[in-house]
Short mmCIF file of C-alpha atoms in Angstrom, two decimals:
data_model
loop_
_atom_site.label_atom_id
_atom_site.label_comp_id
_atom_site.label_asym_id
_atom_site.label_seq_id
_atom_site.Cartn_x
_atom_site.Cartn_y
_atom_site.Cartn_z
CA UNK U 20 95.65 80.33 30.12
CA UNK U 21 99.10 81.87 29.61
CA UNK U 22 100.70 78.55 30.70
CA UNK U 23 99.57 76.71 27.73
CA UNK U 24 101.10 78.58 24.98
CA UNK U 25 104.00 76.37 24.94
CA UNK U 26 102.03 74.30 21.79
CA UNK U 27 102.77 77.38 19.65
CA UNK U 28 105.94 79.49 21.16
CA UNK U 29 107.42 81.72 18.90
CA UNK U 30 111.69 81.25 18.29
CA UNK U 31 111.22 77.41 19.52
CA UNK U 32 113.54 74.73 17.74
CA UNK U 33 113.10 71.16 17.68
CA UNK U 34 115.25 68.17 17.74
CA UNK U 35 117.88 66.67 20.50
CA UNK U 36 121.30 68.53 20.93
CA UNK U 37 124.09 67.28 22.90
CA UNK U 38 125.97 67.70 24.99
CA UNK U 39 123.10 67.61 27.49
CA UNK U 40 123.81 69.33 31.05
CA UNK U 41 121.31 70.02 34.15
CA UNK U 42 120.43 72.93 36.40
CA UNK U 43 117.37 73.41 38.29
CA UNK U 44 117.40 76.94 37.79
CA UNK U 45 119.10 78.66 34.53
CA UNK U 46 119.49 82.78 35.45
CA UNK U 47 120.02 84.19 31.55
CA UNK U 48 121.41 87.52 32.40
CA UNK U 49 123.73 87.92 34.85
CA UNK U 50 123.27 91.84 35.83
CA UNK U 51 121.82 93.22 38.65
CA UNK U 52 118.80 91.66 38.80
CA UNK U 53 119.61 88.34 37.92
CA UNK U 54 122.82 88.28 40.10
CA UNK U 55 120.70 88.78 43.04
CA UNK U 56 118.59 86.22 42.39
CA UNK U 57 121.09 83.72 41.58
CA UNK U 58 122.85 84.76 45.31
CA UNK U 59 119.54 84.51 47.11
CA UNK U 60 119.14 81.04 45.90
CA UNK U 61 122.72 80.34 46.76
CA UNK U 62 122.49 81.90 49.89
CA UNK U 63 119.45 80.60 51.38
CA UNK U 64 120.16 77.30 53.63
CA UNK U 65 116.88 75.47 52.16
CA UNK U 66 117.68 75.82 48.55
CA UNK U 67 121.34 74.40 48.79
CA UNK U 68 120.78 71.53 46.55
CA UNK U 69 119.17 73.38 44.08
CA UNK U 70 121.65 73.75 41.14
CA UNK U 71 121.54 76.75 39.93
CA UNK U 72 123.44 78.13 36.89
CA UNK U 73 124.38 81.99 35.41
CA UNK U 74 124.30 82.98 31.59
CA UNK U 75 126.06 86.07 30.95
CA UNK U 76 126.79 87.23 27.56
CA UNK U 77 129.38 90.11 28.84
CA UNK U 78 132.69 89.39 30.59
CA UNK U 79 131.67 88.92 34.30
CA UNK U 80 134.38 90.53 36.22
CA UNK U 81 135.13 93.93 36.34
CA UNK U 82 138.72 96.11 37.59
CA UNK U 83 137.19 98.29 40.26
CA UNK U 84 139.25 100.42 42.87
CA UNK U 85 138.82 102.82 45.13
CA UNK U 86 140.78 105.18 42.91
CA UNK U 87 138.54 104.45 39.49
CA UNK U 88 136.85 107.37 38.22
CA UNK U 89 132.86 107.65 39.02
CA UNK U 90 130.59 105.59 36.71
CA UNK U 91 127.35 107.65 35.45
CA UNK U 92 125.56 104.18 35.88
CA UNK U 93 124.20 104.40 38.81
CA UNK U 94 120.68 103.33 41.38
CA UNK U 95 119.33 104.54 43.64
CA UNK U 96 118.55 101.83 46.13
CA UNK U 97 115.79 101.97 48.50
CA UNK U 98 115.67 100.99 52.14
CA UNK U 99 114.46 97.99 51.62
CA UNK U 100 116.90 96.92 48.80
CA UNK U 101 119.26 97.28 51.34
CA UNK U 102 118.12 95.21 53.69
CA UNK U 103 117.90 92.37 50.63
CA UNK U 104 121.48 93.14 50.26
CA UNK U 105 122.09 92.67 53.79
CA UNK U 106 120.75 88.88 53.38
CA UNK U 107 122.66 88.15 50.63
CA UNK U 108 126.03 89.11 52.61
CA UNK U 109 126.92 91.84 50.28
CA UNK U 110 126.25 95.46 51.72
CA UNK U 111 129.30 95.49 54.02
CA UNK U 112 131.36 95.02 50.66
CA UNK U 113 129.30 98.03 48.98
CA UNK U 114 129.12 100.22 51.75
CA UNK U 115 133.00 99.48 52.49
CA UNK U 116 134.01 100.61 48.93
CA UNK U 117 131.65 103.32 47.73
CA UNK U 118 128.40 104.68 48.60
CA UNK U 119 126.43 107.73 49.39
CA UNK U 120 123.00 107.97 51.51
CA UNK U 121 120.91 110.52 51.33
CA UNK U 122 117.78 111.89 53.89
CA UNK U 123 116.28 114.85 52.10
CA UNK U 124 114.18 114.47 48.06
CA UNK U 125 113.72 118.35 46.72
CA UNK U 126 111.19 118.29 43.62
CA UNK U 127 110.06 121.30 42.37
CA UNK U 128 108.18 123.03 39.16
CA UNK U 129 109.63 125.32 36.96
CA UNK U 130 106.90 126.84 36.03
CA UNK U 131 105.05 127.45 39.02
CA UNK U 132 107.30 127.03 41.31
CA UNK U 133 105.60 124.46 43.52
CA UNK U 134 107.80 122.04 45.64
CA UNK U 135 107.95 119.10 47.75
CA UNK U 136 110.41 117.76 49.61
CA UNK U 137 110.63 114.43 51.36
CA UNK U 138 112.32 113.56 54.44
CA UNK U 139 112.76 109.72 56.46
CA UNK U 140 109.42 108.87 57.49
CA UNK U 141 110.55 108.88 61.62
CA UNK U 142 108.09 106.00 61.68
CA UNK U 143 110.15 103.48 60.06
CA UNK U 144 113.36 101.46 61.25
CA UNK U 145 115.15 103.58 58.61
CA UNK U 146 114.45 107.33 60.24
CA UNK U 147 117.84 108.66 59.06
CA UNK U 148 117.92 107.56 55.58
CA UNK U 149 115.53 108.20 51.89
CA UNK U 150 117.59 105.52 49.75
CA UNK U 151 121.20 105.36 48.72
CA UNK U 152 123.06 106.29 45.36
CA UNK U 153 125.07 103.29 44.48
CA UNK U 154 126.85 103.04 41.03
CA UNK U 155 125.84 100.06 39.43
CA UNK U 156 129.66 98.43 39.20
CA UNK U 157 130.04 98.52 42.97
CA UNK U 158 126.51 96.22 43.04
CA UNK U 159 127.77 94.11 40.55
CA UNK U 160 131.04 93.79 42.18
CA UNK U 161 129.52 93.03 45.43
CA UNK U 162 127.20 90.69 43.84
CA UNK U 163 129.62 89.01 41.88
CA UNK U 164 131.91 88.02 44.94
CA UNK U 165 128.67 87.16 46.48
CA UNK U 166 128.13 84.19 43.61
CA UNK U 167 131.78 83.06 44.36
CA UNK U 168 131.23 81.88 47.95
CA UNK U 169 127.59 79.81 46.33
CA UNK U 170 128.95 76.54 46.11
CA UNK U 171 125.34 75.43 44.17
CA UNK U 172 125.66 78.30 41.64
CA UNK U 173 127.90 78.34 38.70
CA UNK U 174 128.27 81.15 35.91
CA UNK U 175 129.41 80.99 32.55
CA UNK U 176 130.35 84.25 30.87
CA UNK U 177 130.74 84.97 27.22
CA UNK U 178 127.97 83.33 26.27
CA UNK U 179 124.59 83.80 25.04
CA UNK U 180 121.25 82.36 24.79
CA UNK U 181 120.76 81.04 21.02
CA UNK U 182 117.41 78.87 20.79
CA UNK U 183 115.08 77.40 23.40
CA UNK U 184 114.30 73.78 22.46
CA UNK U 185 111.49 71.52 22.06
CA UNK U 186 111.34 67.78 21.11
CA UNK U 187 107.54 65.87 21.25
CA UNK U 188 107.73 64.81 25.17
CA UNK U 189 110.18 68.01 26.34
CA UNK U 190 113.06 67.03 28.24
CA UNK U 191 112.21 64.58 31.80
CA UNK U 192 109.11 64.76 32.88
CA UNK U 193 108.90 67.85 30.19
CA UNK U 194 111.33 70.45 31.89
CA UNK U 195 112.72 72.94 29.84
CA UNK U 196 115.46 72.89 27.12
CA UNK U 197 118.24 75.52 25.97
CA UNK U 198 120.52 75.91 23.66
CA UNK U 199 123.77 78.38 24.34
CA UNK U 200 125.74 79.80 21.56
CA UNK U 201 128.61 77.59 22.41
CA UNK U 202 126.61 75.07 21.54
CA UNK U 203 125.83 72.79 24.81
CA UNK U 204 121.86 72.07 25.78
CA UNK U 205 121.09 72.46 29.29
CA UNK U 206 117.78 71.19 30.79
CA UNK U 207 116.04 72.89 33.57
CA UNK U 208 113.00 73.29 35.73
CA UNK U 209 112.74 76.83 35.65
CA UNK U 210 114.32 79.28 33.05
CA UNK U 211 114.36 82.57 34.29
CA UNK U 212 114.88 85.53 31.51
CA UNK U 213 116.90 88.31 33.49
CA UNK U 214 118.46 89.50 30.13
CA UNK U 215 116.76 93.34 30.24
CA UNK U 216 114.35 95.17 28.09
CA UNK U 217 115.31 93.45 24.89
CA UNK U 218 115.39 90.30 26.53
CA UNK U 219 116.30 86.95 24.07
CA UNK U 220 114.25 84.77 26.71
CA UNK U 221 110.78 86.69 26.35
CA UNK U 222 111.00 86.35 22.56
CA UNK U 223 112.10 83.50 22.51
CA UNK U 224 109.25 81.62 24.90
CA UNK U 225 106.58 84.18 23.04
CA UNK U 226 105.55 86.86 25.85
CA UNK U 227 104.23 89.44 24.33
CA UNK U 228 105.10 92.87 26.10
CA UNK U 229 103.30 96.19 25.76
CA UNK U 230 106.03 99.14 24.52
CA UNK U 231 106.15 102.63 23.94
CA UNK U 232 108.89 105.32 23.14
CA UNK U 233 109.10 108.17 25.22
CA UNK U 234 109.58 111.50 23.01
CA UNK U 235 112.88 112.15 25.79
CA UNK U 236 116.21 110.73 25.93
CA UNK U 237 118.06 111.22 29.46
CA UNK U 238 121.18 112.67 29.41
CA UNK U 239 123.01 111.02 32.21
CA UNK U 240 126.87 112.38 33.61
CA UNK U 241 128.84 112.43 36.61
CA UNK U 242 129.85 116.20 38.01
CA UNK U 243 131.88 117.86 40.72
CA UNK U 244 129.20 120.17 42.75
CA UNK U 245 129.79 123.46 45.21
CA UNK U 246 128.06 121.68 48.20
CA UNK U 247 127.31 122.99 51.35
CA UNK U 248 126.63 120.63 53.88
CA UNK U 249 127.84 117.13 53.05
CA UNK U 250 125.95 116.80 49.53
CA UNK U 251 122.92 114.63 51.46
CA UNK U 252 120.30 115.92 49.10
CA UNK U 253 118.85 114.88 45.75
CA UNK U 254 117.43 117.03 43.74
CA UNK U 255 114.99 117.57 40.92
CA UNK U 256 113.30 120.08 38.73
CA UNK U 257 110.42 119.45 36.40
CA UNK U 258 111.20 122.03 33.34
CA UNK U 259 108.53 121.92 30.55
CA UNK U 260 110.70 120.01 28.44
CA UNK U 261 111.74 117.08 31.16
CA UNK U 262 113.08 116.71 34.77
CA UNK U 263 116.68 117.45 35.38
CA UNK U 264 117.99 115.32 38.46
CA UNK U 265 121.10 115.80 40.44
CA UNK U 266 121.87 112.50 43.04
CA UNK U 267 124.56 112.50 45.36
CA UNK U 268 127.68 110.59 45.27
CA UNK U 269 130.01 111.96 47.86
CA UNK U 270 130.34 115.30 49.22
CA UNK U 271 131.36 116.97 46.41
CA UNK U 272 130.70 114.40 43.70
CA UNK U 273 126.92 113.85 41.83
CA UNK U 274 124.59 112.03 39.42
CA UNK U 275 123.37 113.96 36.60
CA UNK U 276 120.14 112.16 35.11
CA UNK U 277 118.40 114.90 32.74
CA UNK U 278 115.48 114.31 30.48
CA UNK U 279 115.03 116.25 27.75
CA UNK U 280 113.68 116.28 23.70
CA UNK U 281 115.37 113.82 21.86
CA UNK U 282 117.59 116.54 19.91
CA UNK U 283 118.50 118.90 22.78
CA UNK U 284 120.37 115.62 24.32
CA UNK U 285 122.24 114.59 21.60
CA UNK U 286 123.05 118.52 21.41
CA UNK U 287 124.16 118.41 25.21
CA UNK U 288 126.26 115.20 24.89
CA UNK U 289 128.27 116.71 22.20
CA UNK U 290 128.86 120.15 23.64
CA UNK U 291 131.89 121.72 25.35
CA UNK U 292 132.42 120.71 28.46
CA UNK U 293 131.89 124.15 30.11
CA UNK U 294 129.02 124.84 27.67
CA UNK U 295 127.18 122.10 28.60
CA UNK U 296 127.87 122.98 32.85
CA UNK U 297 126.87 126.57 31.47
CA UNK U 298 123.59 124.92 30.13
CA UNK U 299 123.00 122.78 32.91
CA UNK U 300 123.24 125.25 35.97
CA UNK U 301 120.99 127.34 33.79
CA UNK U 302 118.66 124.64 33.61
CA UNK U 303 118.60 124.03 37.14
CA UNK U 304 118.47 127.95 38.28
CA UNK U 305 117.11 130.57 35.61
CA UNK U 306 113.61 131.01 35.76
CA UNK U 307 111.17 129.50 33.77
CA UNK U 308 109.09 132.48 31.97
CA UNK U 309 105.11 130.84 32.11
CA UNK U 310 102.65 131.77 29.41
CA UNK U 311 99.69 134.54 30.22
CA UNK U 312 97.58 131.41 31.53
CA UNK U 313 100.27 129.34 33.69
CA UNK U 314 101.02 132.46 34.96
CA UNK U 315 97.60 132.80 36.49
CA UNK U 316 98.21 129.24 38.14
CA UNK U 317 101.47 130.78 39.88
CA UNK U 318 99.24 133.23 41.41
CA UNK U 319 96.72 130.95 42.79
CA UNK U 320 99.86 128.76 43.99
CA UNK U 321 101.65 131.73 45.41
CA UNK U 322 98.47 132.65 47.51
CA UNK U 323 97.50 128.68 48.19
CA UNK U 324 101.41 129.02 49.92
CA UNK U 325 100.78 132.19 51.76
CA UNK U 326 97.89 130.28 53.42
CA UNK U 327 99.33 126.59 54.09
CA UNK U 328 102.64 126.76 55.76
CA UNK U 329 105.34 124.86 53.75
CA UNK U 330 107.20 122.40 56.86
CA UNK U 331 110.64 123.82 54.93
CA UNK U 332 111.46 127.09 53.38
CA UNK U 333 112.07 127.02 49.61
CA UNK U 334 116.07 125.61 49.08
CA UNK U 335 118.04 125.94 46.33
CA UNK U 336 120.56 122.55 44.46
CA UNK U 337 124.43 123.16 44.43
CA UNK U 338 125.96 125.06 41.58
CA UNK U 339 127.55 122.22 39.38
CA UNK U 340 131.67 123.08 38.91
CA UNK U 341 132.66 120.38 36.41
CA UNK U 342 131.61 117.48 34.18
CA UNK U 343 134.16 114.52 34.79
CA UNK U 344 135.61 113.75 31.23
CA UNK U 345 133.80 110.96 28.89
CA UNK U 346 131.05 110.88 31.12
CA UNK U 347 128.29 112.21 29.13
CA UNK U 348 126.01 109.90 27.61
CA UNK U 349 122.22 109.86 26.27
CA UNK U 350 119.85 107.00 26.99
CA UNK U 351 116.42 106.61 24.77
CA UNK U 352 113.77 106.44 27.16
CA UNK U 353 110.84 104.31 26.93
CA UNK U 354 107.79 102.24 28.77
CA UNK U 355 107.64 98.43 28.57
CA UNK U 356 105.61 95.79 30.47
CA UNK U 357 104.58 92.41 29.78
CA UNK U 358 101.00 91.76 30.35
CA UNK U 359 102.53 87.59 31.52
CA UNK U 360 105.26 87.61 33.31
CA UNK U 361 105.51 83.84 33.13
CA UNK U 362 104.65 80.77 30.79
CA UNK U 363 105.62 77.16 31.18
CA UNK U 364 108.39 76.63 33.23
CA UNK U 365 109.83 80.33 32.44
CA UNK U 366 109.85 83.05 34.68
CA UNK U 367 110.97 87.04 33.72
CA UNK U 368 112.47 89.05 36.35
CA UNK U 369 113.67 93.07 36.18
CA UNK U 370 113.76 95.00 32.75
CA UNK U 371 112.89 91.54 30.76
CA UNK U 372 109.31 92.15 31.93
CA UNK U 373 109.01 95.77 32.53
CA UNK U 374 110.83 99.01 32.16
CA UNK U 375 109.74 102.75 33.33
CA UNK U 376 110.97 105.82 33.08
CA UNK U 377 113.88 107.16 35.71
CA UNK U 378 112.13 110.24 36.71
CA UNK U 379 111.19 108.18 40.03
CA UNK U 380 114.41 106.19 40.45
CA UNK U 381 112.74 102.86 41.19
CA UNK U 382 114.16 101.00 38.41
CA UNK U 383 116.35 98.45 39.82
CA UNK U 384 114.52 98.66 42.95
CA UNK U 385 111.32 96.50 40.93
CA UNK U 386 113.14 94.49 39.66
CA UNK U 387 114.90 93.42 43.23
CA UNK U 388 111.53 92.94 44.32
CA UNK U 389 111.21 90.41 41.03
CA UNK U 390 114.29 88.49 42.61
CA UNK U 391 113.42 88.24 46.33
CA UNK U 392 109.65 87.54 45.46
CA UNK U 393 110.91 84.66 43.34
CA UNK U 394 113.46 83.36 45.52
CA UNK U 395 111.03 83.25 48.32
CA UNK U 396 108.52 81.58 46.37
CA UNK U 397 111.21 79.14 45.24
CA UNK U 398 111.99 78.61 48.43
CA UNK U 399 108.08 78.08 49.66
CA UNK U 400 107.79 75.23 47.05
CA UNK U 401 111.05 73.18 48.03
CA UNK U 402 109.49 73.23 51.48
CA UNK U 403 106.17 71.71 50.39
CA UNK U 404 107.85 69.05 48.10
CA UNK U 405 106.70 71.05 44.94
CA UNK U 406 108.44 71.06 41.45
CA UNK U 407 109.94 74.53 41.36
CA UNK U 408 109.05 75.08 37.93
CA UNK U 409 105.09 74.01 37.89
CA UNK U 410 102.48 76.67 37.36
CA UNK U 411 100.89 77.18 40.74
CA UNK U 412 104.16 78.62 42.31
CA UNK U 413 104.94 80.68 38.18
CA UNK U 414 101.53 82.06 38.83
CA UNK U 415 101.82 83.12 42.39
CA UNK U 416 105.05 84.95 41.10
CA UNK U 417 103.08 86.67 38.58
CA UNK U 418 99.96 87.68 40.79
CA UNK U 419 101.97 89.27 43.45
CA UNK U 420 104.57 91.01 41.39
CA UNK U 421 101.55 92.56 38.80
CA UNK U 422 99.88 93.51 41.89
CA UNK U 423 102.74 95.53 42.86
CA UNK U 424 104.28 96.35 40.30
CA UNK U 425 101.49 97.52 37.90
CA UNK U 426 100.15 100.74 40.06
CA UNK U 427 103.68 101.93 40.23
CA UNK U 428 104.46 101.47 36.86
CA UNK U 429 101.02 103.23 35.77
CA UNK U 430 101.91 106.06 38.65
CA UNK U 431 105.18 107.29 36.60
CA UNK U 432 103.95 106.93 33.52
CA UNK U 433 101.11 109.63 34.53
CA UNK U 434 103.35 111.65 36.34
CA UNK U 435 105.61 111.84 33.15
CA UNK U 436 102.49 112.90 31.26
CA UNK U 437 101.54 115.28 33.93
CA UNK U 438 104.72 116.96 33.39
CA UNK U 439 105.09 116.74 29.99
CA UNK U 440 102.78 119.46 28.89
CA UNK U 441 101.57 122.87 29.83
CA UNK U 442 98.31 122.49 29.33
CA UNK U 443 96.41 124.91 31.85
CA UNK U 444 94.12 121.93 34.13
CA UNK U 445 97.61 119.86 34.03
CA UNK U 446 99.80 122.68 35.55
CA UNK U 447 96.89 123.48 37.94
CA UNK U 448 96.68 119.79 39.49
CA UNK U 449 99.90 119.12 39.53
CA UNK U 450 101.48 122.69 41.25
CA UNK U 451 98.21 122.45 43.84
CA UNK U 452 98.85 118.85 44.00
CA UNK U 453 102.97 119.15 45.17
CA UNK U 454 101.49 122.48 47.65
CA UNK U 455 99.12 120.60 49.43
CA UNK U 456 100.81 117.32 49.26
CA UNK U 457 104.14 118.86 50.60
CA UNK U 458 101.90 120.21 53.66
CA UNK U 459 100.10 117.39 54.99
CA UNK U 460 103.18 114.73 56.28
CA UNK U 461 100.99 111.16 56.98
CA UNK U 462 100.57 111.61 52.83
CA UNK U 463 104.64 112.49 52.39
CA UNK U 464 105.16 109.79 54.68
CA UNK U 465 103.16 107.23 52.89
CA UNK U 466 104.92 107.75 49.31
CA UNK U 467 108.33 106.80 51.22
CA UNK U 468 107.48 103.95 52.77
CA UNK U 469 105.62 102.73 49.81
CA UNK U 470 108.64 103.45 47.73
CA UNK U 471 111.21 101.38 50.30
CA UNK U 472 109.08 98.67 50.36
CA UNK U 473 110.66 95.84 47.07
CA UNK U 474 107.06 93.70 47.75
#
């Protein structure tokens, strides 16, 4: 069982170190994430006593104002991480300072042609609304004052995980044991690892994880648009070489998140600015030549479309204007999931347990579903008198989060493949796939809801 690998964990020290402090819950990372899970616990009227504290190896507060330039960090924050926000008391603080909805997805191939666009499933409390672009400093700003107001969380910035200890009997009644760089041991019930994809806590406590490389980096950038309309759209493109994705920020401001061969983005993050807009508008316009046998797909596509009727006629993305200064940058992309996502007395939420690739935007949005799935199970065992850190409530954690996190996870990673190669049957199931797909709404509808949905 994956709970009794603590006899032989992997980066484990031994001896006593003092000084000794206590928290029933130690949050090592103090992003996203794990910032949301340390306010939920704060936040929640049951779980007051609960002692919670926040490791954070960056400086944790940021200068943000209105008049600071775009970041090209950004997420794209489903309906239903909204509504977590809501509980926590922090979306009136994001949506006061700076964020941008959108209610139409446009996806289309460049080789065929094919499309499908998604619109708010009219079915759901959120009928106006797909998800929200958010840049990632607003959430942790919001987040941040959030932790402030918790009177039963603390954070210490600057610091950083350095060993997880281990004497003969544990610490009392064998909780958990750290070590921080500054020195200090804290003892805990439940260590959660929150520290993203090259997390210190998963190494540390020995969870394996299974990891690939992706043969893309994503060029990611923040751009001034020609927009008609109020900018509500996002927008992507499948080109043979990776999708190119444009995401709203304001009216006239958006998101640049481009895939591409390793080389052509290093190439594109060191070009000219006008080059590179030159290189990007081509990307998302010019058409896409097909070989003699894709072509023969287009056909059958072309007449598949002359028989179903498309609900919306074929639209076009804004021209992109500018590329804001020193806001180029390329990202490695890669797959990573750990087959445990818990061990004894240690718990891993967000990018510490599994990472995807963006071409779906759901990201963050798993690993918010990490946090309030925790919290709530937290929660559950306080209620019943349980230890927070024993394995029934670790492996309940795990079970529902593999559950729903493991078909999405396996659902990029196929779509990436899908669109990663021109391979005739490949082009055929996916550009008949989007057609009919993009025709029948109950299906549309379904892959929204699923995707606002964090559990």
């Amino acid at each position: 069982m994956v709970l009794d690998k603590m006899a032989g964990l992997r980066g484990f020290a031994t001896g006593v170190h003092s000084p000794t402090t206590f928290s029933d819950v130690v949050i090592v990372g103090g992003g996203m994430v794990g910032a949301a899970l340390a306010c939920a616990i704060g936040k929640d009227p049951l779980l007051q006593n609960q002692k919670v504290l926040v490791v954070e190896r960056s400086p944790f507060l940021t200068k943000l104002t209105a008049e600071s330039p775009y970041s090209n960090r950004v997420s794209s924050l489903s309906n239903g991480a909204v509504e977590f926000m809501k509980t926590l008391g922090i979306w009136k603080t994001i949506a006061d300072f700076r964020v941008k909805s959108y209610n139409h997805l446009y996806v289309w191939d460049s080789d065929t042609d094919s499309r499908i666009d998604f619109l708010p499933n009219p079915d759901h409390t959120h009928s106006d609304v797909i998800a929200y672009m958010v840049e990632n400093d607003v959430i942790l700003k919001a987040l941040r004052e959030g932790l402030a107001a918790c009177e039963n969380v603390s954070v210490q910035e600057n610091v950083s995980l350095k060993t997880v200890l281990r004497n003969s009997t544990f610490d009392r009644d064998g909780w958990m044991k750290i070590e921080l760089d500054t020195g200090e041991t804290i003892s805990t019930r439940l260590l959660v690892g929150a520290d993203g994809w090259q997390s210190r806590v998963r190494q540390k406590c020995g969870l394996s994880c299974n990891e690939w490389q992706y043969d893309q980096s994503a060029v990611v950038a923040t751009l001034q648009v020609q927009s008609i309309g109020g900018n509500s759209t996002a927008w992507q493109r499948f080109l043979p070489n990776g999708p190119v994705a444009l995401l709203p920020l304001s009216d006239e401001m958006s998101s640049l998140v481009w895939s591409t061969s390793r080389s052509y983005a290093r190439e594109l993050v060191q070009m000219e600015d006008s080059k590179f807009v030159d290189a990007l508008n081509s990307a998302l316009f010019d058409q896409v030549l097909p070989d003699s046998h894709v072509a023969y797909v287009k056909r059958a596509t072309d007449l598949l479309g002359s028989i179903v009727d498309s609900p919306t006629p074929r639209q076009l993305p804004p021209a992109v204007v500018s590329v804001q200064k020193g806001s180029r940058a390329c990202v490695p992309l890669s797959f990573l999931h750990a087959p445990d996502y818990v061990t004894h007395r240690v718990a891993l939420v967000g990018d510490a347990a599994h990472r995807v690739h963006p071409l779906a935007g759901l990201g963050v949005n798993l690993g918010l579903g990490d946090a309030l799935c925790l919290k709530e199970l937290i929660g559950d065992a306080v209620s019943k008198g349980y230890d927070i850190g024993e394995d029934r409530t670790l492996l309940e954690y795990q079970s529902q989060r593999l559950k729903h996190n493991v078909p999405i996870m396996m659902t990029i990673d196929g779509l990436y493949r899908l669109y990663s190669t021109r391979w005739l049957p490949s082009v055929l199931i996916r550009s008949l796939g989007l057609n009919v797909t993009n025709a029948i709404a109950p299906i549309k509808n379904s892959f929204v809801a699923g995707a606002e949905n964090l559990n």
